[in-house]
XYZ file of C-alpha atoms in Angstrom:
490
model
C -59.911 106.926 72.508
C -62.963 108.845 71.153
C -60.920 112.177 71.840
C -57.805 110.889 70.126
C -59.591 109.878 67.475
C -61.006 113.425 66.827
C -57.445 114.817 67.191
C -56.219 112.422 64.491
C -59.338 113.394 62.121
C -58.661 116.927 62.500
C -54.635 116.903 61.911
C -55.802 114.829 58.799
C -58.131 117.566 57.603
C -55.757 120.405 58.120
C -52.881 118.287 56.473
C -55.754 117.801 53.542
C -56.961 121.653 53.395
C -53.255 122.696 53.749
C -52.178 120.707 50.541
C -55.346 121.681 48.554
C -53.609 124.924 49.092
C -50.277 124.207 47.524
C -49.119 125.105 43.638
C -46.305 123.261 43.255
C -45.568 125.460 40.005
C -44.257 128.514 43.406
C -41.896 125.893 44.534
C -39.506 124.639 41.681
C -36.382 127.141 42.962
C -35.215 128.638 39.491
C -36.967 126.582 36.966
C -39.873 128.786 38.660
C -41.262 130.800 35.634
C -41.948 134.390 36.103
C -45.537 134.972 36.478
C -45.376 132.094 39.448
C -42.938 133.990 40.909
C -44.776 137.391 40.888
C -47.546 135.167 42.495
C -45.762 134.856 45.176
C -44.396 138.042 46.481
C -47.495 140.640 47.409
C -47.459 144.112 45.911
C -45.560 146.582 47.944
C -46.731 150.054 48.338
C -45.039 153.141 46.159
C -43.337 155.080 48.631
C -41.588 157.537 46.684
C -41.903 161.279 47.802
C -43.481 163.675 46.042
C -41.454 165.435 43.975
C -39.076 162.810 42.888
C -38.505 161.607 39.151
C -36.621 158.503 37.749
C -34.034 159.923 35.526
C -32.196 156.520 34.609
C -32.731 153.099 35.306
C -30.873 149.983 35.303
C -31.995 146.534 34.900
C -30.284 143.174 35.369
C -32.842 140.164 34.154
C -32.385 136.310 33.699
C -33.784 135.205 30.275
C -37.094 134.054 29.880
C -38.234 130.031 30.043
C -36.415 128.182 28.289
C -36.343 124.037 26.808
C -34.068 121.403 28.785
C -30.373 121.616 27.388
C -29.790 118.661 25.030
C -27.717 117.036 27.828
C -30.713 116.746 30.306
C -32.790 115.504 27.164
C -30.853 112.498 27.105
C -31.150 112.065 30.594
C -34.981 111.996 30.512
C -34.322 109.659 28.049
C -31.821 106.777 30.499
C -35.079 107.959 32.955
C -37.674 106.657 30.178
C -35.584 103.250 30.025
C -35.287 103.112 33.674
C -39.039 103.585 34.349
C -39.262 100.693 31.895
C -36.680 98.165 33.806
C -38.362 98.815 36.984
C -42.230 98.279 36.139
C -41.219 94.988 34.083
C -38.726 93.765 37.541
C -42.076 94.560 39.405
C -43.865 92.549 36.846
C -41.988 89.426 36.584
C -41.662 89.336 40.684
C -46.167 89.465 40.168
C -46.351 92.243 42.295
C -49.140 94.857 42.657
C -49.173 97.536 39.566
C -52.200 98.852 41.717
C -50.217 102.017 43.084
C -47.915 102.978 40.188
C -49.826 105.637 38.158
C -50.697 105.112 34.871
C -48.842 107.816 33.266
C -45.584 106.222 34.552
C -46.340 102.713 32.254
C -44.999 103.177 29.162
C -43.816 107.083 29.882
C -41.710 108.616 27.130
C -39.890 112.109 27.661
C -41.790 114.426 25.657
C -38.614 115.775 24.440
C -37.574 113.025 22.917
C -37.605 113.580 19.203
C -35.237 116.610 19.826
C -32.291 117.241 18.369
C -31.620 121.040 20.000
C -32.157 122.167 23.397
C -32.120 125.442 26.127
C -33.590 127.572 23.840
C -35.657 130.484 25.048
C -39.407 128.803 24.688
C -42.926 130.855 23.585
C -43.491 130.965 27.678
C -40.402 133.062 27.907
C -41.013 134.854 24.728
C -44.187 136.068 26.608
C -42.354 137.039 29.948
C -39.648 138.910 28.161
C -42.434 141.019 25.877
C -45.010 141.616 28.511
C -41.646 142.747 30.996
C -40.786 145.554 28.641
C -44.315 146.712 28.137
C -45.204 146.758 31.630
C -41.600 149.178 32.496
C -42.333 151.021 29.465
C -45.787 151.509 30.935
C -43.943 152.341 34.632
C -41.846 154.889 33.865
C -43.239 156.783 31.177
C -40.696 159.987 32.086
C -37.616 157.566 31.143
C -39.201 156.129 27.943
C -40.887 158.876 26.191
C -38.011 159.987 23.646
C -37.616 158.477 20.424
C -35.508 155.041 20.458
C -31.390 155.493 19.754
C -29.235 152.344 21.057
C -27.071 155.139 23.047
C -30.103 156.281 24.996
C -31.658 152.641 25.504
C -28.558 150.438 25.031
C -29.429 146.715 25.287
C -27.227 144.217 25.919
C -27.392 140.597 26.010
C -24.899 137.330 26.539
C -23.945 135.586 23.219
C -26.121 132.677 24.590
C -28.776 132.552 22.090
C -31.847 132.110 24.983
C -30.726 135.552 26.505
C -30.153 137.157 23.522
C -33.606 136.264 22.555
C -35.021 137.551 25.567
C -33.576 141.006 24.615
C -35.566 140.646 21.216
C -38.647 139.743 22.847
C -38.311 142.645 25.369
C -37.314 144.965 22.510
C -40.307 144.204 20.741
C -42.630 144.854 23.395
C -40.572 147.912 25.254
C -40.874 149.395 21.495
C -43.876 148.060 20.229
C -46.293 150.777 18.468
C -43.277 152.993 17.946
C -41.846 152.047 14.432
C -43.342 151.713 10.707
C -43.528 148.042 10.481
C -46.206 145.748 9.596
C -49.442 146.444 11.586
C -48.182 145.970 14.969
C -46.058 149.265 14.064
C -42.830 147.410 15.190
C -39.329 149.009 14.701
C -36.074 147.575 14.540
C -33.581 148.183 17.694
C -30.122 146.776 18.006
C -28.574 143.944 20.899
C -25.182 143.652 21.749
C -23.103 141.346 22.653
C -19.696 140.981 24.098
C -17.604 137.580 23.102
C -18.476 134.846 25.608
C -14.264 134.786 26.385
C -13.604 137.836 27.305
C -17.516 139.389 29.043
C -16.796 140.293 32.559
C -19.815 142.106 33.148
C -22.568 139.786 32.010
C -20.534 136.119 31.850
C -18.277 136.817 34.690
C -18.258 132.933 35.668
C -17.054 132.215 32.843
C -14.001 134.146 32.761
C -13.103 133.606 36.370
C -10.668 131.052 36.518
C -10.662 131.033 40.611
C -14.452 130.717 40.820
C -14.367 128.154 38.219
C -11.673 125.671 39.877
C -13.726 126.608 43.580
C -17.543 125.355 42.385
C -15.582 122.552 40.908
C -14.222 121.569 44.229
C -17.550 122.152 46.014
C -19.938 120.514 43.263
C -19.280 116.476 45.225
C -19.934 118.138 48.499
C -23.061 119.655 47.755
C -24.199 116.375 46.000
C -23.132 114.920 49.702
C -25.406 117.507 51.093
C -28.337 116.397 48.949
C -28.223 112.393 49.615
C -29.685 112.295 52.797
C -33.250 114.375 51.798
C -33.100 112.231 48.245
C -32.727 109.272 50.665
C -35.563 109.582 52.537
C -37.436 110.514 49.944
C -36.713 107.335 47.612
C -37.650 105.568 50.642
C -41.298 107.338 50.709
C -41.640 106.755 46.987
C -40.332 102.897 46.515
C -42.830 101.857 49.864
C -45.663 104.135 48.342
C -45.349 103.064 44.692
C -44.019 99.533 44.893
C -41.335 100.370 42.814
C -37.669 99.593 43.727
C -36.350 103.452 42.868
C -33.221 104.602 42.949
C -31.963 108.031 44.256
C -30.921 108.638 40.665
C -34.348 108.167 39.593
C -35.629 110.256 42.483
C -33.463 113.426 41.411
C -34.394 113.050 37.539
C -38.100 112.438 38.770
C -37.770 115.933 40.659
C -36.338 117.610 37.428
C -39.221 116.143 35.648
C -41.154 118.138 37.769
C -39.839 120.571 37.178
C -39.481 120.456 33.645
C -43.404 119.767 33.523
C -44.877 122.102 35.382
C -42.927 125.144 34.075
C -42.422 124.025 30.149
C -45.330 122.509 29.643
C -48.043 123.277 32.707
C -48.375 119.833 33.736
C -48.711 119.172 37.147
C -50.550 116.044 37.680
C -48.286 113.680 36.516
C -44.221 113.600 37.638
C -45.147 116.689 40.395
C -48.200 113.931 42.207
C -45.660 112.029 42.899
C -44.392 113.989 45.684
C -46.314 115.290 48.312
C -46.252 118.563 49.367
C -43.595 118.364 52.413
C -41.301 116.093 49.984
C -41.429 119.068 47.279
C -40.403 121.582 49.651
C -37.939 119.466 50.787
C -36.195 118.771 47.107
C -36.910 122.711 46.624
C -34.763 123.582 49.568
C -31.919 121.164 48.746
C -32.028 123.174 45.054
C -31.942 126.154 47.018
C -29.248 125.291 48.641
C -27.373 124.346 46.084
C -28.205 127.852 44.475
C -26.876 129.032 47.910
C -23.287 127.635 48.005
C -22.057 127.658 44.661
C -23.933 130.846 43.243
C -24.705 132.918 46.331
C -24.169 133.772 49.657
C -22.024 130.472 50.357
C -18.708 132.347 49.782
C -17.620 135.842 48.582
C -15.910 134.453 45.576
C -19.711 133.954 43.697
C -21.111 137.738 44.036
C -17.149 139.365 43.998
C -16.638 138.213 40.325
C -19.600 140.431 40.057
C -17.801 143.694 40.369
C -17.324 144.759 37.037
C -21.349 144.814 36.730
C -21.622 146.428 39.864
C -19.326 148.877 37.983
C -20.918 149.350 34.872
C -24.198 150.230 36.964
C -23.025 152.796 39.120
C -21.185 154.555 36.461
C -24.009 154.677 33.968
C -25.642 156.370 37.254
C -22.954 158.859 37.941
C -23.306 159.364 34.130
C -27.019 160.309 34.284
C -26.542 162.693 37.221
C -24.109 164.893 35.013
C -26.231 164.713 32.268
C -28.942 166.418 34.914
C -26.859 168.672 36.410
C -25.633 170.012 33.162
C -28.646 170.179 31.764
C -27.621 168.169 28.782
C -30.305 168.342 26.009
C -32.494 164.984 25.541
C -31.663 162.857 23.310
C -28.199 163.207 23.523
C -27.798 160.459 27.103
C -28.512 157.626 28.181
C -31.867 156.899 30.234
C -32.251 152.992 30.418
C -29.149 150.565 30.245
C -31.376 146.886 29.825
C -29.113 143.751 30.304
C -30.210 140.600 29.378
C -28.431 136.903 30.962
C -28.615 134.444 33.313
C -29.000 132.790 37.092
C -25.400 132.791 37.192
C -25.728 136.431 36.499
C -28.838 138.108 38.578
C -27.798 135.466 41.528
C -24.574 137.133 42.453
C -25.542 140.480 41.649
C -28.517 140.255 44.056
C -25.795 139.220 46.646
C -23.901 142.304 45.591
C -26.791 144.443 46.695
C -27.121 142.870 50.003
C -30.757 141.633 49.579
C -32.762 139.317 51.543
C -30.391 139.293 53.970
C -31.361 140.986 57.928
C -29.044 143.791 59.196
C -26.821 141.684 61.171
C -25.826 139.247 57.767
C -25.326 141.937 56.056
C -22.654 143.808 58.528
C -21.478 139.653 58.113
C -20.876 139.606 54.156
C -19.190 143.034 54.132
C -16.552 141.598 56.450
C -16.257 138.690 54.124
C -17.637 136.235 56.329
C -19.409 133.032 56.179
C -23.253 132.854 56.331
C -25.420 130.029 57.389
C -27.119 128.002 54.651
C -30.638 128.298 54.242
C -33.054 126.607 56.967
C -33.876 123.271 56.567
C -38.020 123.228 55.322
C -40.182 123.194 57.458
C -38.220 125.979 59.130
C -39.130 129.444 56.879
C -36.063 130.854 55.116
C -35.773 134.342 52.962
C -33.308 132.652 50.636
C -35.657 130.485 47.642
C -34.978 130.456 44.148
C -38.155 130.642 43.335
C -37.977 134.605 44.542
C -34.238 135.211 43.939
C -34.206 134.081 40.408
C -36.786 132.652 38.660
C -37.034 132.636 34.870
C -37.023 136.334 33.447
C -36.100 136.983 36.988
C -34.722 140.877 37.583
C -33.010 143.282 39.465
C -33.982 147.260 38.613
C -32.352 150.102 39.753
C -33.993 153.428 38.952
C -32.177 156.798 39.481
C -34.701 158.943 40.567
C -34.254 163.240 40.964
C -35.602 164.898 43.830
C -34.538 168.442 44.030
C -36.884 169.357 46.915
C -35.102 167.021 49.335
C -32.493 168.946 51.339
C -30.225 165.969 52.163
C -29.688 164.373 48.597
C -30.828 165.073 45.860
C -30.829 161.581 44.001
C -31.872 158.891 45.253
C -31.622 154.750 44.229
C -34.767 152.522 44.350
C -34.511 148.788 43.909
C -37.051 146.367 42.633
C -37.082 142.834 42.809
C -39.127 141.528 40.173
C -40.645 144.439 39.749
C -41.568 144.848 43.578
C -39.456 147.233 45.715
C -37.270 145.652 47.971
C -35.584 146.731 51.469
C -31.876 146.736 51.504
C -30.325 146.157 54.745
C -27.183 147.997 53.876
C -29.600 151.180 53.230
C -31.188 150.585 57.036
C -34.233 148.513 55.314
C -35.176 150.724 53.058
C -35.819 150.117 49.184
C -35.174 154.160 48.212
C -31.152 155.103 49.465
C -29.906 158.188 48.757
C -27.218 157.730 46.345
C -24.172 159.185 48.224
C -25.353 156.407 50.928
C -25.679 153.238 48.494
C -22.220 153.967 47.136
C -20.771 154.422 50.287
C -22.409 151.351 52.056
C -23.723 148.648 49.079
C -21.221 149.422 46.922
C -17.552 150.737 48.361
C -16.817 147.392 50.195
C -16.998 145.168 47.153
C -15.387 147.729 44.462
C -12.574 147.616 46.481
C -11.730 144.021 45.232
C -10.421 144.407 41.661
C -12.041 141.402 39.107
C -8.592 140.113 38.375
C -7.369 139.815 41.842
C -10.422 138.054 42.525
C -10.734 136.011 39.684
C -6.750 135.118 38.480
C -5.284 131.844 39.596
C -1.831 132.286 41.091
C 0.347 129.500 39.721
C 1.426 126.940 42.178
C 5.459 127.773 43.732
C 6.509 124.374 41.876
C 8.317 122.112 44.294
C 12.448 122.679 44.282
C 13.861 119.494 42.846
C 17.417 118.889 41.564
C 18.181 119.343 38.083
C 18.086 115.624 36.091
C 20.005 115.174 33.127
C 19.639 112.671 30.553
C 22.453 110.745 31.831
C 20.993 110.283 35.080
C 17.871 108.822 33.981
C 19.878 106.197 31.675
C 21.793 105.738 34.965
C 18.716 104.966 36.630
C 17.032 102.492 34.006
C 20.061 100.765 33.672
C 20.907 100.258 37.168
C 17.945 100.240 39.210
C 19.023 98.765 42.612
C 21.978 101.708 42.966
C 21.474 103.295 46.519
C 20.924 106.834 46.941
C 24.802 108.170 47.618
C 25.713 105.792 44.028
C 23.210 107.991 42.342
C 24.237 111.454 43.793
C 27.362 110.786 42.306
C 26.354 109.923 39.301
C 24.072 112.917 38.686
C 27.166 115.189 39.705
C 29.193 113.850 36.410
C-alpha cells in the first residue's frame, strides 16, 4: 500500500511539474500570435556556403493579430447570456457556486460595445513592423538600394487587416529611409488586386470547386469534433457544477483563444481547461486546419498554383537580371505579399513541408494523407507552427558562382527559421534546377481553371412539355400514363 501510495504521489507531482510547464498562449492552432510561435520552434543553424549571396527573395505572410469578426462578437455575446441562464438554473436548484470561478458570474464579452470587427489589432501592428525590420536587418545585400515599388513590390489582399499588415511592415522594412517626421519615414505604395478576380493571393475565393468541396466537408468535420467536445463538456459540467453544453464548450475554447492572444489573459476562460483538454481542442482545430485547408485533399494547396507561379517566375526573373548583369535599380529584389491562413496554409502544402519523405512521394501522386495524430500522440502538423498570426513562408534566391553543380540555389524559411523540404532530400537550401523540377513541376502541371471550374451537371434527358400538357394534367389528374402520352403527342 505504502509503495502504491508513493507511485500515486509521484505521477501527481510529475502531472503538477509537467503543467507548471505549459503556456497555453503555444497551443491555440492559428489564433497563435507570432512571437508564441517563434517560441516554439528553436533556432536552426545558417548553413549556407561560403560564397553564396541572396539575390531575390520571396515572402508569403498571414496578417498580423487581428479583433474577432463582428459575427463571433455576437456569439460571445449568446455565450454571455448563456453563462447567465446556467449559474441562475444552478442557483434556483441551491446548488454549490463553490467551484464555478468568479470571473464566470456576471462575465460580459469584452467586445461587447463593438460595432466593427477582424481588424488588424496594435499586437499585429507590432508583428508586421518588427517582421520587416528584422529581414531588412537579414539580408542587408537585397535591401540596400533606394526604395522603387518595381524593385520592392508589395502586395496585399483588399481585406483591410492584410492590407494593414503591409503598412505596418512597410513602415518598419523602410523606416529611417525617407524625410518624414522624426522617425524619417517615407511613403511606399500596396497593391491590391479586386477580391473577384485575385488568383494569386485570394485563390479560395475564386475557386468555385474548392468552394462547393469545404462546403460539403464543413458537417463532417463538425462530426469529427463532437466526440473530444463531448468528453470534454463532461470534465467541465462534473468539475464546475454547471450543466454545459457542447456549444458552450466550443465558444468557451474560442474564448480562449480570443483571450490569451488579443488581450494576454490567461487565467480566466484558458483555467478552465487543463492542460491535456487544451491540447486536445488544439488538435481537433488542427485538424480542421488539416482537411479543409491542407493536406486533407489536393484541391486546398492546387488552387494555389498561380502563387506558386508568380514565385518562381519572379525567380527566373532575378537570375536574368544576374546573368545579364542588369544595372541595380532597374529589377526586382524582394516581391513581399501580404494575406491570410487560407493563403500561407496551402502554399506551405505546395512546398511539401512538414511532411517525411515517404508523404511527400504520397501528395505528388495525389494521394490521401492521414490526419494528424490524435494528442497525446506527437504530430508535425499544428497550427500553431504552420500558420500562426503574421505567420510566413520566405524564399530567398541566393548566387553562388563557386559551386560547380548550380549556381543558384533556393532556401526556405518558416517563420523566419530554415526549414527541410522533403522533396529537396531534407534539405532547406535546393538548388534551383532541383526545386523546379521536384517541388514545383508536379503541381504546375494542373492549370487553376481546370482545378478550380465547376463542370455543369449533364441535365437529365426528359421529354419536351408543352403548355397543353400541363393543362392536360391539372385538369385531369387521374389519366394513366398511355392517356397522357397521347396527349403530349397533339
Amino acid at each position: 500500500m505504502f509503495a502504491i501510495s508513493i507511485l500515486v504521489l509521484l505521477s501527481i507531482t510529475a502531472q503538477l511539474t509537467a503543467d507548471h510547464g505549459f503556456d497555453v498562449r503555444h497551443h491555440l492552432s492559428t489564433v497563435t500570435t507570432y512571437d508564441a510561435a517563434k517560441d516554439i520552434v528553436k533556432a536552426s543553424a545558417n548553413n549556407i556556403p561560403d560564397g553564396c549571396t541572396p539575390i531575390h527573395l520571396n515572402l508569403v505572410a498571414r496578417h498580423g493579430a487581428r479583433s474577432p469578426t463582428i459575427k463571433r462578437m455576437r456569439e460571445l455575446d449568446k455565450l454571455a447570456s448563456h453563462l447567465e441562464e446556467l449559474i441562475k438554473d444552478a442557483e434556483e436548484q441551491k446548488m454549490s457556486l463553490e467551484k464555478v470561478p468568479l470571473w464566470l458570474r456576471g462575465w460580459k464579452s469584452p467586445w461587447r460595445a463593438k460595432l466593427k470587427g477582424g481588424e488588424l489589432i496594435t499586437k499585429g501592428e507590432e508583428e508586421m513592423y518588427n517582421l520587416g525590420i528584422r529581414i531588412r536587418e537579414r539580408f542587408p545585400e537585397l535591401f540596400e538600394e533606394e526604395y522603387h515599388p518595381d524593385v520592392y513590390p508589395i502586395k496585399a489582399t483588399q481585406v483591410p487587416r492584410a492590407s494593414a499588415s503591409a503598412v505596418a511592415f512597410g513602415i518598419g522594412f523602410l523606416s529611417e529611409k525617407g524625410t518624414l517626421g522624426p522617425a524619417r519615414h517615407r511613403a511606399f505604395a500596396v497593391t491590391s488586386e479586386s477580391r473577384a478576380s485575385d488568383i494569386i493571393l485570394r485563390f479560395h475565393d475564386c475557386c468555385g470547386k474548392y468552394k462547393a468541396f469545404r462546403k460539403s466537408q464543413e458537417p463532417a468535420v463538425d462530426k469529427l469534433k463532437e466526440s473530444v467536445l463531448d468528453e470534454i463538456t463532461s470534465a467541465l459540467t462534473s468539475r464546475y457544477g454547471l450543466n454545459f453544453t457542447r456549444k458552450n464548450v466550443a465558444m468557451l475554447w474560442f474564448l480562449c483563444k480570443q483571450e490569451a492572444s488579443v488581450l494576454d489573459i490567461t487565467d480566466q476562460a484558458c483555467d478552465l481547461f487543463s492542460p491535456s483538454e487544451v491540447a486536445l481542442l488544439e488538435w481537433t482545430d488542427d485538424l480542421e486546419m488539416f482537411i479543409l485547408k491542407g493536406y486533407g485533399n489536393s484541391i486546398n494547396y492546387r488552387m494555389g498554383v498561380p502563387l506558386l507561379a508568380d514565385v518562381v517566375q519572379s525567380m527566373e526573373q532575378a537570375i536574368k537580371a544576374k546573368e545579364e548583369k542588369h544595372a541595380p535599380g532597374s529589377y526586382e529584389k524582394a516581391r513581399l505579399r501580404f494575406a491570410h491562413a487560407e493563403t500561407v496554409v496551402p502554399f506551405t502544402c505546395l512546398l511539401g513541408l512538414f511532411l517525411d519523405d515517404s508523404e511527400f512521394q504520397k501528395i505528388q501522386r495525389e494521394e490521401s494523407l492521414e490526419p494528424p495524430p490524435k494528442p497525446p500522440q506527437s504530430r508535425n502538423w499544428r497550427g500553431s507552427n504552420v500558420a500562426p498570426f503574421a505567420g510566413n513562408n520566405m524564399l530567398v534566391l541566393h548566387s553562388c558562382p563557386s559551386n560547380s553543380a548550380s549556381k543558384y540555389f533556393v532556401q526556405v524559411l518558416h517563420n523566419e527559421h530554415p526549414i527541410p523540404m522533403a522533396g529537396c532530400n531534407g534539405s532547406d537550401f535546393c538548388p534551383f534546377e532541383e526545386f523546379k523540377e521536384k517541388i514545383v513541376a508536379p503541381h504546375l502541371k494542373h492549370d487553376y481553371n481546370s482545378v478550380c471550374t465547376v463542370q455543369p451537371e449533364e441535365p437529365e434527358h426528359k421529354p419536351a412539355t408543352s403548355k397543353l400538357s400541363r393543362l392536360f394534367r391539372w385538369l385531369f389528374p387521374m389519366q394513366n400514363d398511355d392517356t397522357q402520352h397521347t396527349k403530349d403527342e397533339l
